[in-house]
GROMACS .gro file of C-alpha atoms in nm:
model
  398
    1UNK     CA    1  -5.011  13.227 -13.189
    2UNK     CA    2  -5.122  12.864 -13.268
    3UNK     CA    3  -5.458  12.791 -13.056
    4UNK     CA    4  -5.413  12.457 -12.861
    5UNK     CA    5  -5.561  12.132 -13.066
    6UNK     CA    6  -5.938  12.069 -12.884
    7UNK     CA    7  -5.801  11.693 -12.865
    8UNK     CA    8  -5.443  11.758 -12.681
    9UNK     CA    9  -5.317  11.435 -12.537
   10UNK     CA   10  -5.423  11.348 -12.189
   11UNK     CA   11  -5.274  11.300 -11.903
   12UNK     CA   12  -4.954  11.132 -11.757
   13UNK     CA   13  -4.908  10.904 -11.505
   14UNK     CA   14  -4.841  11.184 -11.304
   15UNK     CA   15  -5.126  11.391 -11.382
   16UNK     CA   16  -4.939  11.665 -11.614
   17UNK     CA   17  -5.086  11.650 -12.009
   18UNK     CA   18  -4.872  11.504 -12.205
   19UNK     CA   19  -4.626  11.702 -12.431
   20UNK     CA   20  -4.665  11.550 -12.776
   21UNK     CA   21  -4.379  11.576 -12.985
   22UNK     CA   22  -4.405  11.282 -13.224
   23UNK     CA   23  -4.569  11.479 -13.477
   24UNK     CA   24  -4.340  11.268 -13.778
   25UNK     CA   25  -4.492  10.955 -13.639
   26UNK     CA   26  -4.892  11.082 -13.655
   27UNK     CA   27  -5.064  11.389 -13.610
   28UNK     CA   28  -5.388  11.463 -13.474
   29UNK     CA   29  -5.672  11.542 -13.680
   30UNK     CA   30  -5.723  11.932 -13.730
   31UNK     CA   31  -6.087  12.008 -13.648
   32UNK     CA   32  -6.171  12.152 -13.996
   33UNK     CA   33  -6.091  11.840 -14.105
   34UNK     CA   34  -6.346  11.639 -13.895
   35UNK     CA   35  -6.611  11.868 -14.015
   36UNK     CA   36  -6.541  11.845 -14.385
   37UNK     CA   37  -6.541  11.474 -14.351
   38UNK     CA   38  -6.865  11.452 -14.206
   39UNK     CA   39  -7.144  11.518 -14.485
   40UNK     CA   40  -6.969  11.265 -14.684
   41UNK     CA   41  -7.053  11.005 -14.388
   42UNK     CA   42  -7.384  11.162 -14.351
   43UNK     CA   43  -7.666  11.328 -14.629
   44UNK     CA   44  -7.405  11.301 -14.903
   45UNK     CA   45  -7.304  10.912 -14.826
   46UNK     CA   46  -7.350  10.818 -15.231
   47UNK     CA   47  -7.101  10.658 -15.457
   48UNK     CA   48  -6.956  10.911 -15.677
   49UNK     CA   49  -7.000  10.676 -15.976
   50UNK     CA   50  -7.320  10.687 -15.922
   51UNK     CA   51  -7.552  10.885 -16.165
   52UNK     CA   52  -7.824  10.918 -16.047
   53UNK     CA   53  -7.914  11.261 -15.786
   54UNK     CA   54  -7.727  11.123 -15.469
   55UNK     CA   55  -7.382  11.033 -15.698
   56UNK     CA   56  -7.316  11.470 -15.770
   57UNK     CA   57  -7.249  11.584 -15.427
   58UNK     CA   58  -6.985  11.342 -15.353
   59UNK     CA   59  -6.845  11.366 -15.715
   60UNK     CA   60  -6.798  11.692 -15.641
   61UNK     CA   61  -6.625  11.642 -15.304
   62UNK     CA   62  -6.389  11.406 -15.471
   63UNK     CA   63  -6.341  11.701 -15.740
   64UNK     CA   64  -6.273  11.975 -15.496
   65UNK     CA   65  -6.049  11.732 -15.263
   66UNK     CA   66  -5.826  11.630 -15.615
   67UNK     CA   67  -5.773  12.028 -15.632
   68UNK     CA   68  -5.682  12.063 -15.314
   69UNK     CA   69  -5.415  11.820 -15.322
   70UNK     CA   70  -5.320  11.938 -15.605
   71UNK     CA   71  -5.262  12.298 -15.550
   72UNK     CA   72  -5.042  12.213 -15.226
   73UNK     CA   73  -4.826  12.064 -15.495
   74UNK     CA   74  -4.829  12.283 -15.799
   75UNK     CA   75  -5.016  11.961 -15.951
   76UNK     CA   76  -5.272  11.939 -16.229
   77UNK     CA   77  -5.621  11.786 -15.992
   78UNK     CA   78  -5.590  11.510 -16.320
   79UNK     CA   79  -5.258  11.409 -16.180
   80UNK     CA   80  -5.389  11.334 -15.855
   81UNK     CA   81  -5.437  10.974 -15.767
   82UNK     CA   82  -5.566  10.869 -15.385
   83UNK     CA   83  -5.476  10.559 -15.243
   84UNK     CA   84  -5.504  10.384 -14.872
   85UNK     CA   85  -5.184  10.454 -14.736
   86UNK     CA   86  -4.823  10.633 -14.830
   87UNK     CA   87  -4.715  10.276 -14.818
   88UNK     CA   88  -4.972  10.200 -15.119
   89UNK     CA   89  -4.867  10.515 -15.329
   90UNK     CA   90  -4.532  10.399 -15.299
   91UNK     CA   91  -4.594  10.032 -15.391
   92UNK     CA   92  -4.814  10.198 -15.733
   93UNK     CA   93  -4.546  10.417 -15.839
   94UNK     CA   94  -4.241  10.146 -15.783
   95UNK     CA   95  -4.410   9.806 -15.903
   96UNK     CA   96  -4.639  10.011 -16.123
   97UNK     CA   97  -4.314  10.205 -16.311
   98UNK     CA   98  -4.127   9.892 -16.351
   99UNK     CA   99  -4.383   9.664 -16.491
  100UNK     CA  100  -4.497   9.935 -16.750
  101UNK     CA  101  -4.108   9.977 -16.846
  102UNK     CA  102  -4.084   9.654 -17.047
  103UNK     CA  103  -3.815   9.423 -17.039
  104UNK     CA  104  -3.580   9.708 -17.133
  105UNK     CA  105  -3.609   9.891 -16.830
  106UNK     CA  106  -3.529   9.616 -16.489
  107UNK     CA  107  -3.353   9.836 -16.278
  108UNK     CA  108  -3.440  10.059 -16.014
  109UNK     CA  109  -3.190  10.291 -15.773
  110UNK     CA  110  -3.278  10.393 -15.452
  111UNK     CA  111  -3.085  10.483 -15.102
  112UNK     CA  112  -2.994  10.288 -14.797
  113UNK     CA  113  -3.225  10.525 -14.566
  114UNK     CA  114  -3.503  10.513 -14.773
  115UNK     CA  115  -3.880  10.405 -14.591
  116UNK     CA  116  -3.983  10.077 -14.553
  117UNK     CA  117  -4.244  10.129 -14.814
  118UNK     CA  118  -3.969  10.178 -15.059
  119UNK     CA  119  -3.732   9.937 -14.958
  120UNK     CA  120  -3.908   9.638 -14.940
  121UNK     CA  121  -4.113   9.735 -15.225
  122UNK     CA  122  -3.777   9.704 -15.412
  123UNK     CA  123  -3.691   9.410 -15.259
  124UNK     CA  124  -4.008   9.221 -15.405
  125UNK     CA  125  -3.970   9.379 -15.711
  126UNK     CA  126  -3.586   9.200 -15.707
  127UNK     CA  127  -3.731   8.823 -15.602
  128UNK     CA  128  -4.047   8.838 -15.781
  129UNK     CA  129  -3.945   9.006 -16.074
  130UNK     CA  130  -3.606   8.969 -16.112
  131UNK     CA  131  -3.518   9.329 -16.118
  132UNK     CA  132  -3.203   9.519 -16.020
  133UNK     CA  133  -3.178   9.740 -15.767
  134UNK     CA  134  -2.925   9.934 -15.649
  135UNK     CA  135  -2.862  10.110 -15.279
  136UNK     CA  136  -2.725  10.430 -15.280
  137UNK     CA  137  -2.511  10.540 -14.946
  138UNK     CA  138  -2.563  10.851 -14.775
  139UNK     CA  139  -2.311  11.103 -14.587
  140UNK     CA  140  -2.312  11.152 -14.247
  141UNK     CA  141  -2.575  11.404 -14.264
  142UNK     CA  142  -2.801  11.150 -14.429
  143UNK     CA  143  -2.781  11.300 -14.766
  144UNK     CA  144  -2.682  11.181 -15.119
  145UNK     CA  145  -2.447  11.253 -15.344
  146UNK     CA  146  -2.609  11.319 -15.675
  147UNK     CA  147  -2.273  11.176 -15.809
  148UNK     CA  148  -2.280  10.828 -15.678
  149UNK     CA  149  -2.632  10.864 -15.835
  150UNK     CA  150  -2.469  10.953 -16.185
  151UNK     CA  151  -2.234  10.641 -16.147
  152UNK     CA  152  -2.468  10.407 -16.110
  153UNK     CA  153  -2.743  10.524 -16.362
  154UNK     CA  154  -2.780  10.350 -16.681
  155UNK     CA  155  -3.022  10.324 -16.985
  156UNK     CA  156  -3.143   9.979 -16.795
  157UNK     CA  157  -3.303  10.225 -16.546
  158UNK     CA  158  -3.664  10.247 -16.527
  159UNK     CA  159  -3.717  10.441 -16.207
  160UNK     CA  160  -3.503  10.603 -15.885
  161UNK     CA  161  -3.648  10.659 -15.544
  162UNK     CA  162  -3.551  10.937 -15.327
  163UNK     CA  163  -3.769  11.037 -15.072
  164UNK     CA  164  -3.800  11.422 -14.983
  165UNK     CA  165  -3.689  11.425 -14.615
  166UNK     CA  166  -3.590  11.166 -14.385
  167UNK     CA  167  -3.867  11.076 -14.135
  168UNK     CA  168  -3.563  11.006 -13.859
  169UNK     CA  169  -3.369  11.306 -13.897
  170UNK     CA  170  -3.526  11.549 -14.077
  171UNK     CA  171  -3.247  11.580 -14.328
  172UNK     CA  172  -3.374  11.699 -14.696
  173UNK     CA  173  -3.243  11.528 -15.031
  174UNK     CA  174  -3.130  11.739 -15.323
  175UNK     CA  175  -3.479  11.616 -15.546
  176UNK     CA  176  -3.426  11.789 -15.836
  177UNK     CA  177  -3.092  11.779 -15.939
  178UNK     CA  178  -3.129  11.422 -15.868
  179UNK     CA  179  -3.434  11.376 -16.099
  180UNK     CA  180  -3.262  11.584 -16.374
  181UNK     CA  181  -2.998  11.341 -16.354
  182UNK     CA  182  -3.226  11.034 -16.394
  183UNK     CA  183  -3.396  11.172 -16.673
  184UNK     CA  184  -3.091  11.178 -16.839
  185UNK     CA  185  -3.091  10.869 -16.917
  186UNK     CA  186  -3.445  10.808 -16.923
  187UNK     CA  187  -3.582  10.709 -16.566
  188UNK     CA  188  -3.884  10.819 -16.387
  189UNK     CA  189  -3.831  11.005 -16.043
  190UNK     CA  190  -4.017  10.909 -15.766
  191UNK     CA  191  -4.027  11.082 -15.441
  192UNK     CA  192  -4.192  11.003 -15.096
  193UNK     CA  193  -4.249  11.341 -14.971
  194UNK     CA  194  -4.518  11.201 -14.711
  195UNK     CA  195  -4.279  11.408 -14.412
  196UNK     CA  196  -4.195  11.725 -14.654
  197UNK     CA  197  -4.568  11.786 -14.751
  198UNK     CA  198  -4.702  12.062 -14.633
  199UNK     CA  199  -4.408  12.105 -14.362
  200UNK     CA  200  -4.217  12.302 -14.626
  201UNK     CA  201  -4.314  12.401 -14.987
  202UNK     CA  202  -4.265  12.100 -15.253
  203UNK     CA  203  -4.321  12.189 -15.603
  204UNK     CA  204  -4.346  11.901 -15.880
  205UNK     CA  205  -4.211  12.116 -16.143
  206UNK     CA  206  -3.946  12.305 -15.965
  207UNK     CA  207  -3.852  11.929 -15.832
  208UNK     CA  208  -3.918  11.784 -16.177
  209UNK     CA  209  -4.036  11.438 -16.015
  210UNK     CA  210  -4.287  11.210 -16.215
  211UNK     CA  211  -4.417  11.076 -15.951
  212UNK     CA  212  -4.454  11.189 -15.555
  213UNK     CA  213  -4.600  11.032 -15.242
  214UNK     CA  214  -4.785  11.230 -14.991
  215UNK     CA  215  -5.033  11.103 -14.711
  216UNK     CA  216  -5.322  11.226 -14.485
  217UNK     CA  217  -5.214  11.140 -14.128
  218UNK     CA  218  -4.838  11.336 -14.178
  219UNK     CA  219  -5.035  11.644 -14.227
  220UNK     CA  220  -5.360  11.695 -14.004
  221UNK     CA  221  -5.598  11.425 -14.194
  222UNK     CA  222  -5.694  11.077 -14.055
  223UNK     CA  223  -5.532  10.767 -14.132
  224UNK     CA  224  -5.601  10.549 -14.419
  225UNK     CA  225  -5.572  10.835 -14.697
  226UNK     CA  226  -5.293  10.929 -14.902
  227UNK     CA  227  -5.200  11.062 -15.269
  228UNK     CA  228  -4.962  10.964 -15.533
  229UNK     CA  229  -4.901  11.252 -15.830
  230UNK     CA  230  -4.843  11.069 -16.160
  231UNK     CA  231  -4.674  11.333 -16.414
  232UNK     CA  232  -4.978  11.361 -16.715
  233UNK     CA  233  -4.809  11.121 -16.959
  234UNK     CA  234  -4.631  10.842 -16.690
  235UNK     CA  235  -4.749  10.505 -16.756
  236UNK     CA  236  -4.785  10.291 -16.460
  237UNK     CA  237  -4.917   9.891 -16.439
  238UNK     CA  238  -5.203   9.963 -16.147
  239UNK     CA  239  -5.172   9.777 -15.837
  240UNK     CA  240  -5.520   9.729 -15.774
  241UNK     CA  241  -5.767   9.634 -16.036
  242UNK     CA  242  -6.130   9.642 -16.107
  243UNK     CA  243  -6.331   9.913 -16.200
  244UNK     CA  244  -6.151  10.191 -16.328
  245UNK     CA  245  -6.126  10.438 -16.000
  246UNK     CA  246  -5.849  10.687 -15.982
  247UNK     CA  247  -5.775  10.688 -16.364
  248UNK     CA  248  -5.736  10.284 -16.381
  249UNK     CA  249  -5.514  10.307 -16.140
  250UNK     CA  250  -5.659  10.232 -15.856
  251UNK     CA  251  -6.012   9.970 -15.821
  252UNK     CA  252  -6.199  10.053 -15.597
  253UNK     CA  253  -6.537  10.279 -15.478
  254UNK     CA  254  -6.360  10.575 -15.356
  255UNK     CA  255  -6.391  10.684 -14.980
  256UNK     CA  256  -6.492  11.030 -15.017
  257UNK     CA  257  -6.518  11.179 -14.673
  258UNK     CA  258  -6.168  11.053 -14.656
  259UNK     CA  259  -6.044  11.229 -15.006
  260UNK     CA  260  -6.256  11.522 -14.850
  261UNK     CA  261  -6.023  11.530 -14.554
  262UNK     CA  262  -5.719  11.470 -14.718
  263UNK     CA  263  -5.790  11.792 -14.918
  264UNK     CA  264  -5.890  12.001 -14.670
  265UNK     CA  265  -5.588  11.908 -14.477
  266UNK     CA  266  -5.371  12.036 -14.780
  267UNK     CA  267  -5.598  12.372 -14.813
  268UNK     CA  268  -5.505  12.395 -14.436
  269UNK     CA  269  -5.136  12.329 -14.467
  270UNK     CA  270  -5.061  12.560 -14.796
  271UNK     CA  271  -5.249  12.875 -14.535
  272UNK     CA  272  -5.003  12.746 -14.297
  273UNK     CA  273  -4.720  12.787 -14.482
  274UNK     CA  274  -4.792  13.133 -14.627
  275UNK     CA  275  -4.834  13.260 -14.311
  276UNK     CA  276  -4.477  13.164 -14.198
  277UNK     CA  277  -4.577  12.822 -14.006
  278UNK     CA  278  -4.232  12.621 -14.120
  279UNK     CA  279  -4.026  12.937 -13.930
  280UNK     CA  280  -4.251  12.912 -13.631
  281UNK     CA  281  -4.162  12.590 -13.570
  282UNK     CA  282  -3.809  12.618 -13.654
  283UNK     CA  283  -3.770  12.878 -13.418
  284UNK     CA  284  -3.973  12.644 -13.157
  285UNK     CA  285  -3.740  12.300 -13.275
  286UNK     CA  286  -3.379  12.552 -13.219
  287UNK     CA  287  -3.537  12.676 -12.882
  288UNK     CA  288  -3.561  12.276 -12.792
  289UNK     CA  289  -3.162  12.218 -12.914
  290UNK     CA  290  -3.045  12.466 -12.710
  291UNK     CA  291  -3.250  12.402 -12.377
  292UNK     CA  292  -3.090  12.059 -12.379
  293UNK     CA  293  -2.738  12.132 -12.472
  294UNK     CA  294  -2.732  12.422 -12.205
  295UNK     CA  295  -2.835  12.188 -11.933
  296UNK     CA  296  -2.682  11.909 -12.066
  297UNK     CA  297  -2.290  12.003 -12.192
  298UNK     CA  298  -2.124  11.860 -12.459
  299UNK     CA  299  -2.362  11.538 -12.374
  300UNK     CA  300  -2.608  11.610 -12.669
  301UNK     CA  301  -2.536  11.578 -13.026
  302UNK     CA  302  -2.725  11.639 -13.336
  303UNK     CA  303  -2.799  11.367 -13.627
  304UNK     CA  304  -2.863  11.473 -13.956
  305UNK     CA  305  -2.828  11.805 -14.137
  306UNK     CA  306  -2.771  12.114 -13.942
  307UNK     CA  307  -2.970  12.358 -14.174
  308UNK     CA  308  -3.112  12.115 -14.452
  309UNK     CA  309  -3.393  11.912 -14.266
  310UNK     CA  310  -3.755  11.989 -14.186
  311UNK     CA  311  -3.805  12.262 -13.910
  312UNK     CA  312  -3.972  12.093 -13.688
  313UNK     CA  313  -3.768  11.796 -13.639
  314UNK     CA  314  -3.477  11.761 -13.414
  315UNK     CA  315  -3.252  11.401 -13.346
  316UNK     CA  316  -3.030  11.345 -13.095
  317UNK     CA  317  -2.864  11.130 -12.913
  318UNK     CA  318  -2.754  11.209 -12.535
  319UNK     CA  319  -2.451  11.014 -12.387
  320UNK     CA  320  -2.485  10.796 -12.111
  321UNK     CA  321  -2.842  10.703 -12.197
  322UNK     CA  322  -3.035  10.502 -12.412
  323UNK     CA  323  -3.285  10.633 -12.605
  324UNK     CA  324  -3.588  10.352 -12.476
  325UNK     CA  325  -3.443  10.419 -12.100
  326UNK     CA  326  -3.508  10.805 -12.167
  327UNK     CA  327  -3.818  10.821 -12.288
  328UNK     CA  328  -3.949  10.489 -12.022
  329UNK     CA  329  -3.824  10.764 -11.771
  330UNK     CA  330  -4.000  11.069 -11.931
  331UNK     CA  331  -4.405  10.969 -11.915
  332UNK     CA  332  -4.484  11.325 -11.957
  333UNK     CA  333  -4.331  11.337 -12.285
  334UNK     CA  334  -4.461  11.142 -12.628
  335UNK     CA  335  -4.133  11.110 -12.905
  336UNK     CA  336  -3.941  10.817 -13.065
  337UNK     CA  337  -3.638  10.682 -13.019
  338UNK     CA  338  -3.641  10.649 -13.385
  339UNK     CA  339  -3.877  10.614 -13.686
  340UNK     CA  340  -4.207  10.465 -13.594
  341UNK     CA  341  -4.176  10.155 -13.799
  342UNK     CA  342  -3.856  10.071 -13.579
  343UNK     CA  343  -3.962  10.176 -13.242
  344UNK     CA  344  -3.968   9.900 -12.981
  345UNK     CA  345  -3.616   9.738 -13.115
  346UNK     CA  346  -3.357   9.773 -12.907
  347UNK     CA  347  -3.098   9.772 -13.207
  348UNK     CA  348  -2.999  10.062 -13.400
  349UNK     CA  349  -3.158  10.257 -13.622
  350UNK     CA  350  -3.075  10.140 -13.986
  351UNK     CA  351  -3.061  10.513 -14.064
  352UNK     CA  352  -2.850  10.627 -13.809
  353UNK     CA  353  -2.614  10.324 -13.920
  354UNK     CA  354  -2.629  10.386 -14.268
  355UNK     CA  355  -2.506  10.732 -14.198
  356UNK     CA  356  -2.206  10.600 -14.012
  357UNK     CA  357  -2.313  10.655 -13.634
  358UNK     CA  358  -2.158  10.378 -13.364
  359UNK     CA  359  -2.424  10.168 -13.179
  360UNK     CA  360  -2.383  10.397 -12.839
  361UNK     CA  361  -2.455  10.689 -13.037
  362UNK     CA  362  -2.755  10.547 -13.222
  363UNK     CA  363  -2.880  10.378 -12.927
  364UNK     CA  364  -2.865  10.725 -12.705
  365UNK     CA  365  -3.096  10.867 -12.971
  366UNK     CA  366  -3.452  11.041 -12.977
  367UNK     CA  367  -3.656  11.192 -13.228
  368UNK     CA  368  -3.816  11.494 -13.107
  369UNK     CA  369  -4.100  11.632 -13.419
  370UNK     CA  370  -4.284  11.934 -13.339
  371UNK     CA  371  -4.647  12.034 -13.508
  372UNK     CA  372  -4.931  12.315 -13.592
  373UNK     CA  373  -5.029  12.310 -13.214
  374UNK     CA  374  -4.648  12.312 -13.032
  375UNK     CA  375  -4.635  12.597 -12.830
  376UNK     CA  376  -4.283  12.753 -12.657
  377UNK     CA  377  -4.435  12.607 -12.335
  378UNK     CA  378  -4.435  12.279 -12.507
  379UNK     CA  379  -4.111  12.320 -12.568
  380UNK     CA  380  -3.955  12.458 -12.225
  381UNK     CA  381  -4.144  12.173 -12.030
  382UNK     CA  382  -4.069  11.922 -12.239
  383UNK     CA  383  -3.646  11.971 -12.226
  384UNK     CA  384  -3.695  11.994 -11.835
  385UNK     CA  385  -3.854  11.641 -11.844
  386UNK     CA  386  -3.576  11.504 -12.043
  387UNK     CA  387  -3.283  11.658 -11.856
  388UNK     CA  388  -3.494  11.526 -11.509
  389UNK     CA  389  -3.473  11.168 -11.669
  390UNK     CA  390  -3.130  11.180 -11.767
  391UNK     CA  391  -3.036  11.303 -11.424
  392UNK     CA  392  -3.261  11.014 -11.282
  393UNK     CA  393  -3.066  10.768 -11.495
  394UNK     CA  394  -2.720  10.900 -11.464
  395UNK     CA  395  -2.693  11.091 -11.147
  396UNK     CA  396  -2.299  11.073 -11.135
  397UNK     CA  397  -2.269  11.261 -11.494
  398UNK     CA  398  -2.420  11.555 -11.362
   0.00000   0.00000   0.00000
C-alpha cells in the first residue's frame, strides 16, 4: 500500500483534511524529489557550462536527469530537450516544425480538444505566419478517427498534433496509427503526452512520434520543468535563442536542480509502473464510479472512453447539479469541474462540446483524477461528500 504524501492537503472548513483528487490539474512534489533537487541549490549551485571544478557536478546532474527522462520514454538522453513549461515544449515543437519546413510545408492538423498550448500555438502560427491549420473532430468518446486524419493530410503538411490523453476525460488517442499515417505523406508527429507520462507506459518508438511533450508538475516534480523529445534527425527553428543550451534549441543557463527533479520524478514513475501502480489506481478510480452511481441512480453519467482513458481519471456529470454548485458545496473535496485552464467559467467545457454533450450535461460535470498517494479511504469519503452535496442541493431528487 501507497504511504500517505508527508505534505497531504490541510484542512477544510470543517476541520476534516482535504481529499485531493485533482491530481490532472497538479501534483504534489514526491519527497525524493525535494531531496534530489537540493544539492543543486546548495554545494553543487555551478553552471554546468562552466569548466572549471564547480561546472562537473551539475553537468553531471543534467546528464543523469537527460537519462532519466529518457528511459521513462524509450528515448535516446541526446533526444531529450528541457524547457520551462509543457506549454513551452509545445510552442518548440509546433512553431519550431513549421518554420524549419520551408515554404513547402504551411500546414499543420490538429483536433478540436486539443490543450491550449496547442491550440493557440496553431492559431499564431495561422495569423503570424500564414499557415493552415486544420481541426480535426472527435467522437463522443473524445477520440479521433484516424480516417478523417487520412482525408485531410496532404504533402503541404509539415506537422499533426495529437496529444496522448485528454486532460478532461481521460480518454487516450490512437498515437501511432495516427503518426504512421502522417508520415505517409511526410509530416512530423507531435504528441503532448504531459497527462499519459508516467500514468501509463508511452514508448516513442512503439508510438513512432518525432516529437513528444511531457512535464514535471503532471508527474511528482515541481512546476516550471518540462521535456520535449525531438526524434535524432528532426529539425526544429528554436524558440529561444542565445547560447546554445539544450542542443540550440533552447538559450538559456539550465536550471539544474530543476532537470534533477524532473528526472528523478521519471526514475520514480517508471518503478511505479512496474510495480502495477496504473491498476492500483484503476481499481481505486472504478471503486469511485460505482460509489456514486449506487447512491446516486441513473443520475451519474460517464464522459469519455469507458476502457481507453488514463486509470486514474474519472468525468462525470450528475443531473440536477452544476458542476461549480457541487464542488462550492463539497469543501472537503479538491477536483475540477473541468480542465484547469477552464475552471472558474461558468460555460461549457470546449471538450465536452466538441464531443457532442448538451450544456446541462457539460455544466453538471466534474473531473475527479486520482494519484501515487489516493488511498480506498480517499475514495469512500470522498463519494459520501459528493452525494451529501448533491442531496444538499437537490433534496427533492432523492
Amino acid at each position: 500500500m501507497t504511504a500517505p504524501h508527508p505534505a497531504a492537503p490541510g484542512p477544510s472548513p470543517t476541520g476534516h483534511p482535504v481529499v485531493y483528487l485533482d491530481h490532472n490539474a497538479t501534483t504534489p512534489v514526491d519527497p525524493d524529489v525535494v531531496k534530489a533537487m537540493i544539492r543543486y541549490l546548495t554545494d553543487d549551485f555551478g553552471n554546468p557550462s562552466s569548466a572549471h571544478a564547480q561546472g562537473t557536478a551539475p553537468r553531471e546532474g543534467m546528464d543523469r536527469a537527460r537519462r532519466q527522462v529518457a528511459a521513462l520514454i524509450g528515448a535516446e538522453p541526446g533526444e531529450i530537450v528541457f524547457t520551462g513549461s509543457g506549454s513551452e515544449a509545445d510552442n518548440l515543437a509546433l512553431r519550431g516544425a513549421v518554420l524549419a519546413a520551408g515554404d513547402g510545408r504551411r500546414r499543420v492538423i490538429t483536433q478540436v480538444t486539443e490543450h491550449p498550448a496547442v491550440l493557440e500555438t496553431c492559431r499564431a502560427l495561422h495569423r503570424l505566419h500564414g499557415v493552415d491549420v486544420t481541426y480535426l473532430p472527435v467522437d463522443r468518446t473524445g477520440a479521433v478517427d484516424p480516417a478523417d486524419l487520412a482525408e485531410a493530410l496532404d504533402d503541404r503538411t509539415a506537422v499533426v498534433s495529437v496529444m496522448a490523453a485528454n486532460n478532461e476525460t481521460g480518454t487516450l488517442q490512437p498515437v501511432a496509427e495516427l503518426a504512421r499515417l502522417a508520415h505517409d505523406h511526410g509530416a512530423l508527429f507531435h504528441c503532448d503526452a504531459a497527462q499519459a507520462a508516467g500514468k501509463i507506459p508511452v514508448d516513442v518508438t512503439a508510438l513512432g512520434v518525432d516529437l513528444l511533450t511531457l512535464v514535471g508538475h503532471k508527474m511528482y516534480a515541481p512546476k516550471g520543468i518540462a521535456a520535449l523529445y525531438v526524434r535524432d534527425g528532426v529539425r526544429l527553428e528554436p524558440l529561444v535563442y542565445g547560447g546554445g543550451q539544450e542542443g540550440g534549441l533552447r538559450a538559456g543557463t539550465e536550471n539544474v536542480a530543476l532537470a534533477a527533479a524532473l528526472g528523478t520524478a521519471a526514475e520514480l514513475a517508471a518503478s511505479e509502473l512496474a510495480d502495477g501502480a496504473a491498476q492500483r489506481l484503476q481499481e481505486l478510480r472504478d471503486r469511485l464510479h460505482r460509489a456514486l452511481a449506487q447512491a446516486l441512480p441513473g443520475r451519474t453519467h460517464l464522459n469519455g472512453a469507458g476502457h481507453h482513458r488514463l486509470p486514474g481519471t474519472l468525468n462525470i456529470s450528475i443531473d440536477g447539479t452544476t458542476g461549480h454548485e457541487l464542488l462550492a458545496a463539497a469543501p472537503g473535496l479538491a477536483a475540477s469541474t473541468a480542465s484547469a485552464c477552464h475552471s472558474g467559467a461558468a460555460t461549457p467545457s470546449p471538450v465536452l462540446s466538441a464531443m457532442g454533450l448538451d450544456d446541462a450535461r457539460a455544466l453538471g460535470t466534474v473531473r475527479l483524477s486520482l494519484g501515487r498517494w489516493t488511498t480506498a479511504a480517499d475514495v469512500d469519503r470522498a463519494a459520501g461528500i459528493l452525494v451529501d452535496a448533491v442531496h444538499a442541493l437537490a433534496p427533492a431528487a432523492r
